[in-house]
Amino acid sequence: PWVEWVGFDFKAPFAAYARVTGRPGGEAARASLRALRRAGVALEVRTTWHPALLDAAALGAMADELVAEGVDEW
């Protein structure tokens, strides 16, 4: 009841989180996104894109993953 909005920083395709962030966490990120979706809180998913870390194919994979998770705004 204390949270009205959450900004979720989606850094990379879940399988590439470790490569992009330098730390494991893809499955934890997926679990967090799912928990936020279940909570029904207003959610903004966003990505800071750098072409040296993510190419167009990775961005496409991210979009596909978000659609599969029920996210309709990114």
PDB file of C-alpha atoms in Angstrom:
ATOM      1  CA  PRO A   1       0.000   0.000   0.000  1.00  0.00           C
ATOM      2  CA  TRP A   2       3.002   2.351   0.281  1.00  0.00           C
ATOM      3  CA  VAL A   3       4.148   1.984  -3.299  1.00  0.00           C
ATOM      4  CA  GLU A   4       2.346   3.778  -6.110  1.00  0.00           C
ATOM      5  CA  TRP A   5       4.878   3.292  -8.912  1.00  0.00           C
ATOM      6  CA  VAL A   6       8.024   1.293  -9.634  1.00  0.00           C
ATOM      7  CA  GLY A   7      10.693   1.900 -12.268  1.00  0.00           C
ATOM      8  CA  PHE A   8      12.256  -1.426 -13.300  1.00  0.00           C
ATOM      9  CA  ASP A   9      15.660  -1.182 -14.975  1.00  0.00           C
ATOM     10  CA  PHE A  10      15.802  -3.994 -17.531  1.00  0.00           C
ATOM     11  CA  LYS A  11      19.500  -4.176 -18.341  1.00  0.00           C
ATOM     12  CA  ALA A  12      19.779  -7.014 -20.858  1.00  0.00           C
ATOM     13  CA  PRO A  13      18.144 -10.211 -22.042  1.00  0.00           C
ATOM     14  CA  PHE A  14      17.836 -12.329 -18.905  1.00  0.00           C
ATOM     15  CA  ALA A  15      20.431 -14.837 -20.153  1.00  0.00           C
ATOM     16  CA  ALA A  16      22.947 -12.006 -20.761  1.00  0.00           C
ATOM     17  CA  TYR A  17      22.610 -10.208 -17.406  1.00  0.00           C
ATOM     18  CA  ALA A  18      25.945 -11.511 -16.115  1.00  0.00           C
ATOM     19  CA  ARG A  19      27.788 -10.447 -19.273  1.00  0.00           C
ATOM     20  CA  VAL A  20      26.296  -6.955 -19.267  1.00  0.00           C
ATOM     21  CA  THR A  21      26.319  -6.244 -15.527  1.00  0.00           C
ATOM     22  CA  GLY A  22      29.358  -8.234 -14.436  1.00  0.00           C
ATOM     23  CA  ARG A  23      27.203 -10.035 -11.838  1.00  0.00           C
ATOM     24  CA  PRO A  24      24.790 -12.937 -11.996  1.00  0.00           C
ATOM     25  CA  GLY A  25      21.168 -11.968 -11.765  1.00  0.00           C
ATOM     26  CA  GLY A  26      19.090 -12.745 -14.832  1.00  0.00           C
ATOM     27  CA  GLU A  27      16.770 -15.134 -13.022  1.00  0.00           C
ATOM     28  CA  ALA A  28      16.510 -12.785 -10.018  1.00  0.00           C
ATOM     29  CA  ALA A  29      15.594  -9.949 -12.369  1.00  0.00           C
ATOM     30  CA  ARG A  30      12.937 -12.118 -14.011  1.00  0.00           C
ATOM     31  CA  ALA A  31      11.537 -13.069 -10.598  1.00  0.00           C
ATOM     32  CA  SER A  32      11.443  -9.400  -9.572  1.00  0.00           C
ATOM     33  CA  LEU A  33       9.613  -8.421 -12.744  1.00  0.00           C
ATOM     34  CA  ARG A  34       7.078 -11.201 -12.189  1.00  0.00           C
ATOM     35  CA  ALA A  35       6.528 -10.136  -8.574  1.00  0.00           C
ATOM     36  CA  LEU A  36       5.901  -6.555  -9.675  1.00  0.00           C
ATOM     37  CA  ARG A  37       3.436  -7.689 -12.326  1.00  0.00           C
ATOM     38  CA  ARG A  38       1.561  -9.825  -9.772  1.00  0.00           C
ATOM     39  CA  ALA A  39       1.456  -6.912  -7.315  1.00  0.00           C
ATOM     40  CA  GLY A  40      -0.379  -4.791  -9.863  1.00  0.00           C
ATOM     41  CA  VAL A  41       1.639  -1.690  -9.039  1.00  0.00           C
ATOM     42  CA  ALA A  42       2.124   0.927 -11.764  1.00  0.00           C
ATOM     43  CA  LEU A  43       5.284  -0.179 -13.534  1.00  0.00           C
ATOM     44  CA  GLU A  44       7.690   1.503 -15.917  1.00  0.00           C
ATOM     45  CA  VAL A  45      10.222  -0.819 -17.535  1.00  0.00           C
ATOM     46  CA  ARG A  46      13.198   1.019 -18.952  1.00  0.00           C
ATOM     47  CA  THR A  47      16.624   0.320 -20.403  1.00  0.00           C
ATOM     48  CA  THR A  48      19.683   2.488 -20.774  1.00  0.00           C
ATOM     49  CA  TRP A  49      21.103   1.230 -24.048  1.00  0.00           C
ATOM     50  CA  HIS A  50      24.762   1.229 -25.009  1.00  0.00           C
ATOM     51  CA  PRO A  51      25.627  -0.251 -28.418  1.00  0.00           C
ATOM     52  CA  ALA A  52      28.889  -1.753 -27.139  1.00  0.00           C
ATOM     53  CA  LEU A  53      26.886  -3.899 -24.703  1.00  0.00           C
ATOM     54  CA  LEU A  54      23.657  -4.635 -26.569  1.00  0.00           C
ATOM     55  CA  ASP A  55      23.131  -4.967 -30.302  1.00  0.00           C
ATOM     56  CA  ALA A  56      19.837  -4.766 -32.185  1.00  0.00           C
ATOM     57  CA  ALA A  57      19.267  -8.515 -31.814  1.00  0.00           C
ATOM     58  CA  ALA A  58      19.617  -8.222 -28.028  1.00  0.00           C
ATOM     59  CA  LEU A  59      17.088  -5.397 -27.975  1.00  0.00           C
ATOM     60  CA  GLY A  60      14.709  -7.554 -29.997  1.00  0.00           C
ATOM     61  CA  ALA A  61      15.208 -10.432 -27.565  1.00  0.00           C
ATOM     62  CA  MET A  62      14.485  -8.082 -24.667  1.00  0.00           C
ATOM     63  CA  ALA A  63      11.263  -6.940 -26.309  1.00  0.00           C
ATOM     64  CA  ASP A  64      10.217 -10.566 -26.825  1.00  0.00           C
ATOM     65  CA  GLU A  65      10.973 -11.403 -23.184  1.00  0.00           C
ATOM     66  CA  LEU A  66       8.951  -8.450 -21.932  1.00  0.00           C
ATOM     67  CA  VAL A  67       5.972  -9.378 -24.105  1.00  0.00           C
ATOM     68  CA  ALA A  68       6.188 -12.944 -22.767  1.00  0.00           C
ATOM     69  CA  GLU A  69       6.091 -11.529 -19.220  1.00  0.00           C
ATOM     70  CA  GLY A  70       3.006  -9.459 -19.992  1.00  0.00           C
ATOM     71  CA  VAL A  71       4.707  -6.069 -20.110  1.00  0.00           C
ATOM     72  CA  ASP A  72       3.075  -3.760 -22.621  1.00  0.00           C
ATOM     73  CA  GLU A  73       5.161  -0.595 -22.140  1.00  0.00           C
ATOM     74  CA  TRP A  74       8.936  -0.359 -22.270  1.00  0.00           C
TER      75      TRP A  74
END
